[in-house]
Short mmCIF file of N, CA and C in Angstrom, two decimals:
data_model
loop_
_atom_site.label_atom_id
_atom_site.label_comp_id
_atom_site.label_asym_id
_atom_site.label_seq_id
_atom_site.Cartn_x
_atom_site.Cartn_y
_atom_site.Cartn_z
N MET A 1307 -9.81 -27.06 -46.11
CA MET A 1307 -9.52 -27.13 -44.80
C MET A 1307 -10.52 -28.14 -44.20
N ILE A 1308 -9.93 -28.93 -43.21
CA ILE A 1308 -10.76 -29.93 -42.57
C ILE A 1308 -11.39 -29.27 -41.25
N GLY A 1309 -12.71 -29.41 -41.20
CA GLY A 1309 -13.56 -28.79 -40.16
C GLY A 1309 -14.05 -29.72 -39.07
N TYR A 1310 -14.06 -30.98 -39.51
CA TYR A 1310 -14.66 -31.96 -38.63
C TYR A 1310 -14.29 -33.38 -38.91
N ILE A 1311 -13.98 -34.11 -37.87
CA ILE A 1311 -13.51 -35.54 -38.07
C ILE A 1311 -14.31 -36.46 -37.04
N LYS A 1312 -14.65 -37.65 -37.57
CA LYS A 1312 -15.24 -38.58 -36.55
C LYS A 1312 -14.53 -39.91 -36.93
N GLY A 1313 -13.98 -40.58 -35.85
CA GLY A 1313 -13.24 -41.71 -36.08
C GLY A 1313 -12.78 -42.48 -34.75
N ASN A 1314 -12.02 -43.52 -34.96
CA ASN A 1314 -11.56 -44.37 -33.87
C ASN A 1314 -10.19 -43.84 -33.46
N LEU A 1315 -10.00 -43.79 -32.10
CA LEU A 1315 -8.68 -43.46 -31.60
C LEU A 1315 -7.61 -44.51 -31.72
N LEU A 1316 -6.50 -44.10 -32.36
CA LEU A 1316 -5.33 -45.10 -32.63
C LEU A 1316 -4.44 -44.83 -31.54
N SER A 1317 -4.18 -43.65 -31.02
CA SER A 1317 -3.30 -43.34 -29.92
C SER A 1317 -3.51 -41.91 -29.38
N GLY A 1318 -3.10 -41.68 -28.19
CA GLY A 1318 -3.32 -40.40 -27.65
C GLY A 1318 -2.20 -40.26 -26.50
N GLU A 1319 -1.52 -38.97 -26.76
CA GLU A 1319 -0.41 -38.67 -25.77
C GLU A 1319 -0.22 -37.26 -25.73
N ASN A 1320 -0.11 -36.75 -24.40
CA ASN A 1320 0.28 -35.24 -24.18
C ASN A 1320 -0.66 -34.29 -24.96
N GLY A 1321 -2.07 -34.61 -24.96
CA GLY A 1321 -2.96 -33.74 -25.63
C GLY A 1321 -3.07 -33.92 -27.15
N THR A 1322 -2.33 -34.86 -27.70
CA THR A 1322 -2.52 -34.97 -29.11
C THR A 1322 -2.95 -36.37 -29.36
N VAL A 1323 -3.85 -36.67 -30.39
CA VAL A 1323 -4.50 -37.90 -30.63
C VAL A 1323 -4.24 -38.22 -32.10
N LEU A 1324 -4.36 -39.50 -32.33
CA LEU A 1324 -4.23 -39.94 -33.82
C LEU A 1324 -5.57 -40.67 -33.94
N LEU A 1325 -6.44 -40.03 -34.76
CA LEU A 1325 -7.88 -40.45 -35.05
C LEU A 1325 -7.83 -40.97 -36.46
N GLU A 1326 -8.47 -42.29 -36.55
CA GLU A 1326 -8.50 -42.99 -37.78
C GLU A 1326 -10.05 -42.89 -38.35
N THR A 1327 -10.11 -42.44 -39.55
CA THR A 1327 -11.37 -42.42 -40.28
C THR A 1327 -11.26 -42.79 -41.64
N ASN A 1328 -11.82 -43.77 -42.14
CA ASN A 1328 -11.78 -44.43 -43.59
C ASN A 1328 -10.34 -44.71 -44.03
N GLY A 1329 -9.58 -45.29 -43.09
CA GLY A 1329 -8.30 -45.73 -43.39
C GLY A 1329 -7.25 -44.61 -43.31
N VAL A 1330 -7.59 -43.31 -42.97
CA VAL A 1330 -6.59 -42.26 -42.80
C VAL A 1330 -6.53 -41.88 -41.36
N GLY A 1331 -5.30 -41.70 -40.87
CA GLY A 1331 -4.98 -41.30 -39.46
C GLY A 1331 -4.73 -39.81 -39.52
N TYR A 1332 -5.45 -39.19 -38.77
CA TYR A 1332 -5.26 -37.60 -38.47
C TYR A 1332 -4.75 -37.38 -37.12
N GLU A 1333 -3.58 -36.54 -37.09
CA GLU A 1333 -2.93 -36.31 -35.90
C GLU A 1333 -3.59 -34.82 -35.47
N ILE A 1334 -4.15 -34.82 -34.28
CA ILE A 1334 -4.99 -33.74 -33.73
C ILE A 1334 -4.51 -33.18 -32.41
N ILE A 1335 -3.96 -31.86 -32.37
CA ILE A 1335 -3.80 -31.35 -31.11
C ILE A 1335 -5.00 -30.94 -30.48
N CYS A 1336 -5.45 -31.44 -29.33
CA CYS A 1336 -6.74 -31.26 -28.75
C CYS A 1336 -6.83 -30.42 -27.49
N SER A 1337 -8.02 -29.79 -27.31
CA SER A 1337 -8.38 -29.11 -26.14
C SER A 1337 -8.37 -30.19 -25.12
N ALA A 1338 -8.25 -29.87 -23.91
CA ALA A 1338 -8.37 -30.88 -22.75
C ALA A 1338 -9.74 -31.59 -22.62
N SER A 1339 -10.73 -30.93 -23.02
CA SER A 1339 -12.09 -31.44 -22.92
C SER A 1339 -12.30 -32.56 -23.97
N VAL A 1340 -12.00 -32.31 -25.24
CA VAL A 1340 -12.10 -33.33 -26.22
C VAL A 1340 -11.12 -34.38 -26.13
N TYR A 1341 -9.84 -34.15 -25.58
CA TYR A 1341 -8.85 -35.17 -25.40
C TYR A 1341 -9.28 -36.19 -24.50
N VAL A 1342 -9.88 -35.73 -23.26
CA VAL A 1342 -10.35 -36.63 -22.25
C VAL A 1342 -11.49 -37.53 -22.81
N LYS A 1343 -12.34 -36.83 -23.56
CA LYS A 1343 -13.59 -37.58 -24.08
C LYS A 1343 -13.08 -38.58 -25.12
N LEU A 1344 -12.30 -38.24 -25.97
CA LEU A 1344 -11.71 -39.26 -27.01
C LEU A 1344 -10.99 -40.45 -26.25
N LEU A 1345 -10.12 -40.14 -25.36
CA LEU A 1345 -9.59 -41.28 -24.64
C LEU A 1345 -10.54 -42.21 -23.84
N GLU A 1346 -11.55 -41.57 -23.20
CA GLU A 1346 -12.53 -42.45 -22.62
C GLU A 1346 -13.26 -43.34 -23.45
N ASN A 1347 -13.75 -42.65 -24.66
CA ASN A 1347 -14.57 -43.50 -25.63
C ASN A 1347 -13.96 -44.19 -26.62
N GLY A 1348 -12.61 -44.11 -26.80
CA GLY A 1348 -11.90 -44.77 -27.77
C GLY A 1348 -12.23 -44.21 -29.21
N GLY A 1349 -12.53 -42.94 -29.25
CA GLY A 1349 -12.81 -42.25 -30.50
C GLY A 1349 -14.04 -41.25 -30.35
N GLY A 1350 -14.44 -40.81 -31.39
CA GLY A 1350 -15.56 -39.86 -31.34
C GLY A 1350 -15.39 -38.73 -32.39
N GLU A 1351 -16.16 -37.72 -32.23
CA GLU A 1351 -16.04 -36.62 -33.07
C GLU A 1351 -15.36 -35.43 -32.60
N VAL A 1352 -14.62 -34.75 -33.60
CA VAL A 1352 -13.86 -33.58 -33.17
C VAL A 1352 -14.10 -32.40 -34.24
N TYR A 1353 -14.36 -31.34 -33.84
CA TYR A 1353 -14.45 -30.10 -34.72
C TYR A 1353 -13.00 -29.58 -34.75
N THR A 1354 -12.59 -29.32 -36.04
CA THR A 1354 -11.08 -28.99 -36.12
C THR A 1354 -10.80 -27.69 -36.86
N TYR A 1355 -9.63 -27.23 -36.60
CA TYR A 1355 -9.07 -26.06 -37.23
C TYR A 1355 -7.81 -26.37 -37.83
N THR A 1356 -7.61 -26.08 -39.10
CA THR A 1356 -6.38 -26.45 -39.83
C THR A 1356 -5.46 -25.25 -39.91
N SER A 1357 -4.30 -25.29 -39.41
CA SER A 1357 -3.24 -24.31 -39.27
C SER A 1357 -2.18 -24.64 -40.30
N VAL A 1358 -1.97 -23.70 -41.28
CA VAL A 1358 -0.89 -24.01 -42.22
C VAL A 1358 0.21 -23.00 -42.00
N ARG A 1359 1.49 -23.49 -41.69
CA ARG A 1359 2.62 -22.73 -41.33
C ARG A 1359 3.71 -23.29 -42.28
N ASP A 1360 4.83 -22.47 -42.29
CA ASP A 1360 6.11 -22.86 -42.97
C ASP A 1360 6.66 -24.27 -42.52
N ASP A 1361 6.47 -24.58 -41.19
CA ASP A 1361 7.01 -25.84 -40.86
C ASP A 1361 5.93 -27.05 -40.77
N GLY A 1362 4.87 -26.74 -41.42
CA GLY A 1362 3.76 -27.89 -41.41
C GLY A 1362 2.50 -27.52 -41.46
N ILE A 1363 1.70 -28.58 -41.58
CA ILE A 1363 0.09 -28.38 -41.41
C ILE A 1363 -0.22 -29.01 -40.12
N PHE A 1364 -1.04 -28.23 -39.28
CA PHE A 1364 -1.45 -28.79 -38.05
C PHE A 1364 -2.95 -28.79 -37.86
N LEU A 1365 -3.52 -29.82 -37.17
CA LEU A 1365 -4.91 -29.75 -36.93
C LEU A 1365 -5.09 -29.68 -35.42
N TYR A 1366 -5.96 -28.81 -35.04
CA TYR A 1366 -6.47 -28.53 -33.77
C TYR A 1366 -7.95 -28.84 -33.43
N GLY A 1367 -8.09 -29.60 -32.41
CA GLY A 1367 -9.40 -30.26 -32.20
C GLY A 1367 -10.21 -29.71 -30.99
N PHE A 1368 -11.46 -29.67 -31.07
CA PHE A 1368 -12.40 -29.02 -30.14
C PHE A 1368 -13.64 -29.87 -30.06
N SER A 1369 -14.27 -29.82 -28.70
CA SER A 1369 -15.42 -30.70 -28.43
C SER A 1369 -16.72 -30.24 -29.09
N ASP A 1370 -16.79 -28.89 -29.41
CA ASP A 1370 -18.01 -28.46 -30.01
C ASP A 1370 -17.72 -27.07 -30.81
N LEU A 1371 -18.68 -26.47 -31.43
CA LEU A 1371 -18.34 -25.30 -32.17
C LEU A 1371 -18.19 -24.09 -31.48
N LYS A 1372 -18.78 -24.17 -30.10
CA LYS A 1372 -18.63 -22.89 -29.19
C LYS A 1372 -17.17 -22.84 -28.80
N GLU A 1373 -16.58 -24.07 -28.53
CA GLU A 1373 -15.18 -24.07 -28.18
C GLU A 1373 -14.25 -23.67 -29.29
N LYS A 1374 -14.62 -24.11 -30.46
CA LYS A 1374 -13.78 -23.71 -31.73
C LYS A 1374 -13.94 -22.21 -31.91
N ASN A 1375 -15.13 -21.78 -31.82
CA ASN A 1375 -15.43 -20.27 -32.13
C ASN A 1375 -14.60 -19.45 -31.14
N LEU A 1376 -14.57 -19.78 -29.92
CA LEU A 1376 -13.76 -19.11 -28.98
C LEU A 1376 -12.33 -19.21 -29.24
N PHE A 1377 -11.90 -20.30 -29.70
CA PHE A 1377 -10.46 -20.52 -30.06
C PHE A 1377 -10.12 -19.64 -31.30
N LEU A 1378 -10.96 -19.51 -32.27
CA LEU A 1378 -10.69 -18.57 -33.33
C LEU A 1378 -10.82 -17.06 -33.07
N LYS A 1379 -11.55 -16.75 -31.94
CA LYS A 1379 -11.50 -15.36 -31.51
C LYS A 1379 -10.07 -15.18 -30.70
N LEU A 1380 -9.64 -16.13 -29.95
CA LEU A 1380 -8.50 -15.97 -29.28
C LEU A 1380 -7.24 -15.88 -30.31
N ILE A 1381 -7.15 -16.65 -31.36
CA ILE A 1381 -6.04 -16.60 -32.25
C ILE A 1381 -6.11 -15.30 -33.05
N SER A 1382 -7.31 -14.71 -33.08
CA SER A 1382 -7.47 -13.45 -33.91
C SER A 1382 -6.61 -12.28 -33.21
N VAL A 1383 -6.28 -12.53 -32.03
CA VAL A 1383 -5.59 -11.51 -31.12
C VAL A 1383 -4.20 -11.52 -31.46
N SER A 1384 -3.45 -10.42 -31.73
CA SER A 1384 -2.15 -10.31 -32.02
C SER A 1384 -1.31 -10.85 -30.89
N GLY A 1385 -0.38 -11.83 -31.26
CA GLY A 1385 0.44 -12.44 -30.27
C GLY A 1385 -0.04 -13.81 -29.69
N VAL A 1386 -1.23 -14.11 -30.10
CA VAL A 1386 -1.83 -15.42 -29.52
C VAL A 1386 -1.91 -16.37 -30.76
N GLY A 1387 -1.17 -17.41 -30.78
CA GLY A 1387 -1.08 -18.39 -31.74
C GLY A 1387 -1.97 -19.49 -31.31
N PRO A 1388 -2.13 -20.63 -32.35
CA PRO A 1388 -3.05 -21.84 -32.05
C PRO A 1388 -2.45 -22.46 -30.74
N LYS A 1389 -1.19 -22.61 -30.62
CA LYS A 1389 -0.71 -23.34 -29.33
C LYS A 1389 -1.24 -22.64 -28.06
N MET A 1390 -1.08 -21.36 -28.07
CA MET A 1390 -1.59 -20.58 -26.87
C MET A 1390 -3.14 -20.71 -26.74
N GLY A 1391 -3.87 -20.54 -27.86
CA GLY A 1391 -5.32 -20.71 -27.90
C GLY A 1391 -5.62 -22.02 -27.22
N ILE A 1392 -4.99 -23.21 -27.62
CA ILE A 1392 -5.28 -24.50 -27.11
C ILE A 1392 -5.00 -24.55 -25.51
N THR A 1393 -3.97 -23.80 -25.33
CA THR A 1393 -3.44 -23.81 -23.70
C THR A 1393 -4.49 -23.10 -22.94
N VAL A 1394 -5.06 -22.04 -23.43
CA VAL A 1394 -6.16 -21.28 -22.72
C VAL A 1394 -7.34 -22.14 -22.55
N LEU A 1395 -7.70 -22.66 -23.63
CA LEU A 1395 -8.97 -23.55 -23.53
C LEU A 1395 -8.80 -24.77 -22.68
N SER A 1396 -7.64 -25.33 -22.62
CA SER A 1396 -7.27 -26.58 -21.83
C SER A 1396 -7.10 -26.25 -20.33
N ASN A 1397 -6.87 -24.93 -20.02
CA ASN A 1397 -6.73 -24.65 -18.52
C ASN A 1397 -7.86 -23.96 -17.90
N MET A 1398 -8.84 -23.65 -18.76
CA MET A 1398 -10.01 -22.84 -18.15
C MET A 1398 -11.27 -23.21 -18.93
N ASN A 1399 -12.45 -23.35 -18.34
CA ASN A 1399 -13.67 -23.64 -19.15
C ASN A 1399 -14.16 -22.45 -19.76
N LEU A 1400 -15.17 -22.64 -20.76
CA LEU A 1400 -15.51 -21.63 -21.73
C LEU A 1400 -16.12 -20.50 -21.00
N ALA A 1401 -17.04 -20.80 -20.00
CA ALA A 1401 -17.68 -19.74 -19.24
C ALA A 1401 -16.74 -18.87 -18.44
N LYS A 1402 -15.78 -19.46 -17.88
CA LYS A 1402 -14.85 -18.74 -17.00
C LYS A 1402 -13.99 -17.79 -17.93
N ILE A 1403 -13.52 -18.27 -19.19
CA ILE A 1403 -12.76 -17.40 -20.10
C ILE A 1403 -13.61 -16.25 -20.50
N THR A 1404 -14.92 -16.62 -20.92
CA THR A 1404 -15.87 -15.50 -21.35
C THR A 1404 -15.99 -14.48 -20.29
N ALA A 1405 -16.13 -14.96 -19.10
CA ALA A 1405 -16.48 -14.04 -17.95
C ALA A 1405 -15.23 -13.16 -17.62
N ALA A 1406 -14.09 -13.83 -17.65
CA ALA A 1406 -12.82 -13.11 -17.45
C ALA A 1406 -12.64 -11.99 -18.53
N ILE A 1407 -12.96 -12.30 -19.64
CA ILE A 1407 -12.78 -11.25 -20.77
C ILE A 1407 -13.87 -10.03 -20.56
N ALA A 1408 -15.05 -10.58 -20.38
CA ALA A 1408 -16.13 -9.54 -20.32
C ALA A 1408 -16.04 -8.67 -19.20
N THR A 1409 -15.28 -9.20 -17.99
CA THR A 1409 -15.26 -8.33 -16.91
C THR A 1409 -13.86 -7.76 -16.71
N SER A 1410 -12.95 -7.93 -17.82
CA SER A 1410 -11.54 -7.36 -17.77
C SER A 1410 -10.77 -7.91 -16.59
N ASP A 1411 -10.97 -9.21 -16.28
CA ASP A 1411 -10.24 -9.80 -15.26
C ASP A 1411 -8.98 -10.42 -15.60
N VAL A 1412 -7.97 -9.46 -15.78
CA VAL A 1412 -6.52 -9.76 -16.13
C VAL A 1412 -6.00 -11.00 -15.31
N LYS A 1413 -6.13 -10.76 -14.03
CA LYS A 1413 -5.56 -11.60 -13.00
C LYS A 1413 -5.99 -13.17 -13.29
N THR A 1414 -7.26 -13.47 -13.58
CA THR A 1414 -7.65 -14.73 -13.84
C THR A 1414 -7.07 -15.27 -15.09
N LEU A 1415 -7.06 -14.47 -16.12
CA LEU A 1415 -6.54 -14.96 -17.53
C LEU A 1415 -5.00 -15.13 -17.43
N SER A 1416 -4.29 -14.35 -16.74
CA SER A 1416 -2.83 -14.39 -16.75
C SER A 1416 -2.36 -15.43 -15.62
N SER A 1417 -3.42 -16.04 -15.07
CA SER A 1417 -3.03 -17.12 -14.09
C SER A 1417 -2.82 -18.47 -14.97
N ILE A 1418 -3.19 -18.58 -16.28
CA ILE A 1418 -2.88 -19.62 -17.17
C ILE A 1418 -1.30 -19.53 -17.49
N LYS A 1419 -0.73 -20.68 -17.32
CA LYS A 1419 0.61 -20.89 -17.43
C LYS A 1419 0.97 -20.50 -18.86
N GLY A 1420 1.87 -19.65 -19.05
CA GLY A 1420 2.42 -19.32 -20.37
C GLY A 1420 1.86 -18.02 -20.91
N LEU A 1421 0.67 -17.57 -20.31
CA LEU A 1421 0.06 -16.39 -20.61
C LEU A 1421 0.34 -15.21 -19.86
N GLY A 1422 1.08 -14.47 -20.36
CA GLY A 1422 1.60 -13.25 -19.50
C GLY A 1422 0.46 -12.20 -19.40
N LYS A 1423 0.71 -11.34 -18.52
CA LYS A 1423 -0.20 -10.19 -18.14
C LYS A 1423 -0.44 -9.34 -19.40
N LYS A 1424 0.71 -8.96 -20.25
CA LYS A 1424 0.31 -8.11 -21.31
C LYS A 1424 -0.46 -8.79 -22.40
N THR A 1425 -0.20 -10.23 -22.64
CA THR A 1425 -1.13 -10.95 -23.55
C THR A 1425 -2.48 -10.90 -23.12
N ALA A 1426 -2.65 -11.21 -21.81
CA ALA A 1426 -3.98 -11.18 -21.25
C ALA A 1426 -4.64 -9.93 -21.39
N GLU A 1427 -3.96 -8.85 -21.22
CA GLU A 1427 -4.67 -7.48 -21.37
C GLU A 1427 -4.92 -7.19 -22.81
N ARG A 1428 -4.05 -7.74 -23.81
CA ARG A 1428 -4.45 -7.54 -25.18
C ARG A 1428 -5.80 -8.38 -25.48
N ILE A 1429 -5.77 -9.62 -25.03
CA ILE A 1429 -6.92 -10.53 -25.31
C ILE A 1429 -8.14 -9.67 -24.86
N ILE A 1430 -8.13 -9.11 -23.57
CA ILE A 1430 -9.36 -8.48 -23.14
C ILE A 1430 -9.68 -7.30 -23.88
N LEU A 1431 -8.61 -6.44 -24.33
CA LEU A 1431 -8.86 -5.17 -25.04
C LEU A 1431 -9.52 -5.48 -26.40
N GLU A 1432 -9.01 -6.62 -27.12
CA GLU A 1432 -9.51 -6.94 -28.47
C GLU A 1432 -10.77 -7.74 -28.50
N LEU A 1433 -11.07 -8.46 -27.43
CA LEU A 1433 -12.30 -9.39 -27.51
C LEU A 1433 -13.37 -8.97 -26.66
N ARG A 1434 -13.26 -8.09 -25.66
CA ARG A 1434 -14.28 -7.76 -24.75
C ARG A 1434 -15.56 -7.23 -25.44
N GLU A 1435 -15.24 -6.27 -26.55
CA GLU A 1435 -16.42 -5.63 -27.23
C GLU A 1435 -17.15 -6.80 -28.00
N LYS A 1436 -16.44 -7.83 -28.52
CA LYS A 1436 -17.04 -8.82 -29.29
C LYS A 1436 -17.95 -9.66 -28.38
N MET A 1437 -17.41 -9.99 -27.21
CA MET A 1437 -18.16 -10.74 -26.23
C MET A 1437 -19.35 -10.04 -25.79
N ASP A 1438 -19.33 -8.82 -25.53
CA ASP A 1438 -20.45 -7.92 -25.05
C ASP A 1438 -21.62 -7.93 -26.24
N GLU A 1439 -21.08 -7.80 -27.47
CA GLU A 1439 -22.00 -7.76 -28.69
C GLU A 1439 -22.85 -9.20 -28.68
N GLU A 1440 -21.96 -10.21 -28.54
CA GLU A 1440 -22.70 -11.59 -28.67
C GLU A 1440 -23.66 -11.75 -27.48
N ARG A 1441 -23.36 -11.37 -26.24
CA ARG A 1441 -24.15 -11.64 -25.18
C ARG A 1441 -25.40 -10.68 -25.30
N LEU A 1442 -25.26 -9.60 -25.97
CA LEU A 1442 -26.40 -8.61 -26.09
C LEU A 1442 -27.30 -9.28 -27.14
N ALA A 1443 -26.84 -9.82 -28.29
CA ALA A 1443 -27.69 -10.53 -29.32
C ALA A 1443 -28.46 -11.76 -28.72
N GLU A 1444 -27.78 -12.43 -27.81
CA GLU A 1444 -28.43 -13.64 -27.12
C GLU A 1444 -29.45 -13.05 -26.36
N GLU A 1445 -29.24 -12.11 -25.52
CA GLU A 1445 -30.31 -11.57 -24.66
C GLU A 1445 -31.48 -11.09 -25.35
N THR A 1446 -31.22 -10.38 -26.57
CA THR A 1446 -32.25 -9.75 -27.29
C THR A 1446 -33.13 -10.84 -28.03
N SER A 1447 -32.43 -11.95 -28.41
CA SER A 1447 -33.14 -12.90 -29.07
C SER A 1447 -34.11 -13.68 -28.12
N GLU A 1448 -33.48 -13.90 -26.86
CA GLU A 1448 -34.30 -14.62 -25.82
C GLU A 1448 -35.50 -13.70 -25.37
N THR A 1449 -35.26 -12.32 -25.32
CA THR A 1449 -36.39 -11.47 -24.92
C THR A 1449 -37.47 -11.51 -26.02
N THR A 1450 -37.02 -11.53 -27.37
CA THR A 1450 -38.01 -11.69 -28.35
C THR A 1450 -38.86 -12.89 -28.33
N ILE A 1451 -38.12 -14.04 -28.05
CA ILE A 1451 -38.79 -15.33 -27.89
C ILE A 1451 -39.93 -15.18 -26.71
N ILE A 1452 -39.44 -14.70 -25.61
CA ILE A 1452 -40.43 -14.55 -24.46
C ILE A 1452 -41.59 -13.64 -24.87
N ALA A 1453 -41.25 -12.53 -25.38
CA ALA A 1453 -42.32 -11.63 -25.77
C ALA A 1453 -43.26 -12.17 -26.90
N ASP A 1454 -42.88 -13.03 -27.65
CA ASP A 1454 -43.76 -13.73 -28.72
C ASP A 1454 -44.76 -14.65 -28.10
N CYS A 1455 -44.43 -15.20 -26.96
CA CYS A 1455 -45.36 -16.14 -26.37
C CYS A 1455 -45.89 -15.79 -24.95
N VAL A 1456 -45.55 -14.61 -24.47
CA VAL A 1456 -45.92 -14.26 -23.10
C VAL A 1456 -46.62 -12.87 -22.99
N ASN A 1457 -47.78 -12.84 -22.50
CA ASN A 1457 -48.53 -11.44 -22.44
C ASN A 1457 -48.07 -10.70 -21.32
N ASP A 1458 -47.68 -9.50 -21.34
CA ASP A 1458 -47.09 -8.71 -20.28
C ASP A 1458 -48.01 -8.47 -19.11
N ASP A 1459 -49.39 -8.44 -19.47
CA ASP A 1459 -50.41 -8.27 -18.32
C ASP A 1459 -50.52 -9.50 -17.59
N ALA A 1460 -50.59 -10.61 -18.16
CA ALA A 1460 -50.61 -11.90 -17.55
C ALA A 1460 -49.32 -12.13 -16.55
N LEU A 1461 -48.16 -11.78 -17.29
CA LEU A 1461 -46.91 -11.86 -16.44
C LEU A 1461 -46.96 -11.07 -15.22
N THR A 1462 -47.42 -9.82 -15.41
CA THR A 1462 -47.36 -8.83 -14.18
C THR A 1462 -48.38 -9.34 -13.21
N ALA A 1463 -49.45 -9.74 -13.58
CA ALA A 1463 -50.54 -10.39 -12.59
C ALA A 1463 -49.84 -11.50 -11.91
N LEU A 1464 -49.30 -12.54 -12.58
CA LEU A 1464 -48.81 -13.77 -11.84
C LEU A 1464 -47.67 -13.36 -10.86
N MET A 1465 -46.70 -12.39 -11.32
CA MET A 1465 -45.70 -12.11 -10.52
C MET A 1465 -46.12 -11.22 -9.31
N GLY A 1466 -47.31 -10.59 -9.41
CA GLY A 1466 -47.93 -9.91 -8.25
C GLY A 1466 -48.46 -10.83 -7.28
N LEU A 1467 -48.80 -12.03 -7.70
CA LEU A 1467 -49.20 -13.21 -6.79
C LEU A 1467 -48.03 -13.85 -6.13
N GLY A 1468 -46.89 -13.38 -6.41
CA GLY A 1468 -45.68 -13.91 -5.60
C GLY A 1468 -44.89 -15.08 -6.38
N PHE A 1469 -45.28 -15.27 -7.63
CA PHE A 1469 -44.40 -16.27 -8.32
C PHE A 1469 -43.24 -15.62 -8.93
N THR A 1470 -42.08 -16.32 -9.14
CA THR A 1470 -40.94 -15.83 -9.72
C THR A 1470 -41.15 -15.62 -11.32
N LYS A 1471 -40.31 -14.76 -11.93
CA LYS A 1471 -40.39 -14.41 -13.28
C LYS A 1471 -40.18 -15.66 -14.21
N ALA A 1472 -39.34 -16.53 -13.81
CA ALA A 1472 -38.96 -17.64 -14.49
C ALA A 1472 -40.16 -18.67 -14.44
N GLU A 1473 -40.80 -18.76 -13.26
CA GLU A 1473 -41.94 -19.61 -13.24
C GLU A 1473 -43.10 -19.23 -14.08
N CYS A 1474 -43.31 -17.93 -13.98
CA CYS A 1474 -44.35 -17.31 -14.75
C CYS A 1474 -44.19 -17.39 -16.30
N VAL A 1475 -43.05 -17.09 -16.81
CA VAL A 1475 -42.64 -17.23 -18.11
C VAL A 1475 -42.87 -18.56 -18.59
N LYS A 1476 -42.41 -19.59 -17.83
CA LYS A 1476 -42.57 -20.97 -18.31
C LYS A 1476 -44.01 -21.37 -18.40
N ALA A 1477 -44.72 -20.90 -17.43
CA ALA A 1477 -46.22 -21.39 -17.43
C ALA A 1477 -47.04 -20.66 -18.48
N LEU A 1478 -46.61 -19.41 -18.83
CA LEU A 1478 -47.42 -18.67 -19.85
C LEU A 1478 -46.96 -19.13 -21.23
N LYS A 1479 -45.69 -19.68 -21.31
CA LYS A 1479 -45.26 -20.23 -22.67
C LYS A 1479 -46.20 -21.45 -22.94
N GLU A 1480 -46.28 -22.27 -21.89
CA GLU A 1480 -47.08 -23.43 -21.94
C GLU A 1480 -48.54 -23.23 -22.13
N ALA A 1481 -49.03 -22.08 -21.70
CA ALA A 1481 -50.36 -21.65 -21.91
C ALA A 1481 -50.71 -21.24 -23.29
N ALA A 1482 -49.62 -20.50 -23.86
CA ALA A 1482 -49.68 -20.02 -25.31
C ALA A 1482 -49.68 -21.26 -26.16
N SER A 1483 -48.74 -22.26 -25.86
CA SER A 1483 -48.62 -23.43 -26.76
C SER A 1483 -49.81 -24.34 -26.61
N SER A 1484 -50.64 -24.20 -25.76
CA SER A 1484 -51.94 -24.98 -25.55
C SER A 1484 -53.04 -24.21 -26.01
N GLY A 1485 -52.83 -23.19 -26.57
CA GLY A 1485 -53.90 -22.35 -27.31
C GLY A 1485 -54.57 -21.29 -26.67
N CYS A 1486 -54.24 -20.87 -25.35
CA CYS A 1486 -54.74 -19.88 -24.56
C CYS A 1486 -54.45 -18.48 -25.30
N VAL A 1487 -55.45 -17.65 -25.47
CA VAL A 1487 -55.19 -16.42 -26.24
C VAL A 1487 -55.30 -15.25 -25.31
N SER A 1488 -56.51 -15.24 -24.64
CA SER A 1488 -56.82 -14.00 -23.80
C SER A 1488 -55.91 -13.89 -22.42
N VAL A 1489 -55.85 -12.79 -21.76
CA VAL A 1489 -55.14 -12.73 -20.58
C VAL A 1489 -55.75 -13.73 -19.52
N GLU A 1490 -57.04 -13.68 -19.50
CA GLU A 1490 -57.65 -14.45 -18.53
C GLU A 1490 -57.41 -15.88 -18.65
N GLU A 1491 -57.45 -16.39 -19.93
CA GLU A 1491 -57.25 -17.85 -20.24
C GLU A 1491 -55.73 -18.17 -19.83
N SER A 1492 -54.88 -17.36 -20.20
CA SER A 1492 -53.30 -17.54 -19.90
C SER A 1492 -53.15 -17.67 -18.38
N ILE A 1493 -53.90 -16.67 -17.51
CA ILE A 1493 -53.60 -16.79 -16.12
C ILE A 1493 -54.22 -17.87 -15.43
N ALA A 1494 -55.46 -18.28 -15.86
CA ALA A 1494 -56.13 -19.45 -15.42
C ALA A 1494 -55.21 -20.75 -15.59
N TYR A 1495 -54.66 -20.84 -16.87
CA TYR A 1495 -53.93 -22.02 -17.27
C TYR A 1495 -52.64 -22.06 -16.46
N ALA A 1496 -52.06 -20.87 -16.30
CA ALA A 1496 -50.77 -20.81 -15.56
C ALA A 1496 -50.96 -21.05 -14.10
N LEU A 1497 -52.10 -20.68 -13.43
CA LEU A 1497 -52.38 -20.93 -12.08
C LEU A 1497 -52.59 -22.52 -11.78
N ARG A 1498 -53.09 -23.11 -12.83
CA ARG A 1498 -53.25 -24.61 -12.69
C ARG A 1498 -52.04 -25.43 -12.86
N HIS A 1499 -51.02 -24.89 -13.68
CA HIS A 1499 -49.91 -25.56 -14.05
C HIS A 1499 -48.56 -25.10 -13.50
N ILE A 1500 -48.68 -23.92 -12.86
CA ILE A 1500 -47.40 -23.31 -12.42
C ILE A 1500 -46.76 -24.26 -11.20
N ARG A 1501 -45.45 -24.39 -11.30
CA ARG A 1501 -44.89 -25.19 -10.28
C ARG A 1501 -43.89 -24.28 -9.40
#
């Protein structure tokens, strides 16, 4: 399976590019974001998904791994093939797609040309739980990172002085990385550097 290609653009038309690398030209059906980037730069890098069907082998291209991973989730839904997956990614940005799935926003999803209401409902039904699990994992890891370098007492004290949580966390992280250990040292450092 081909997962990544970097090369020069030989041609591009209707969302499909011909990318040359080491004397070989790869025809790739691209999401709108990577298609525009390749056309503007005359080439570049593409994360790819290889689809093998009875009528041929097709490469689908994405600007980054997040986009590719969302595509893989979309095509795991019954009734959503690679062409529909690319269509969804080309008509809506990742944040909006993810938000629509997480909030069960059928109307937004089904506004994509070619994606009917029933398919939009199926996408939400099958992917909403996965999206929630991913978001929870990200939030947990972020909380752990904050907990590792921010003292709760210092955070409470600074927030009590009227600073926002984001300002306090940033200042306390800097305090921890500069060697402050006690609550008093952390607060003193944060007060000197908080913005």
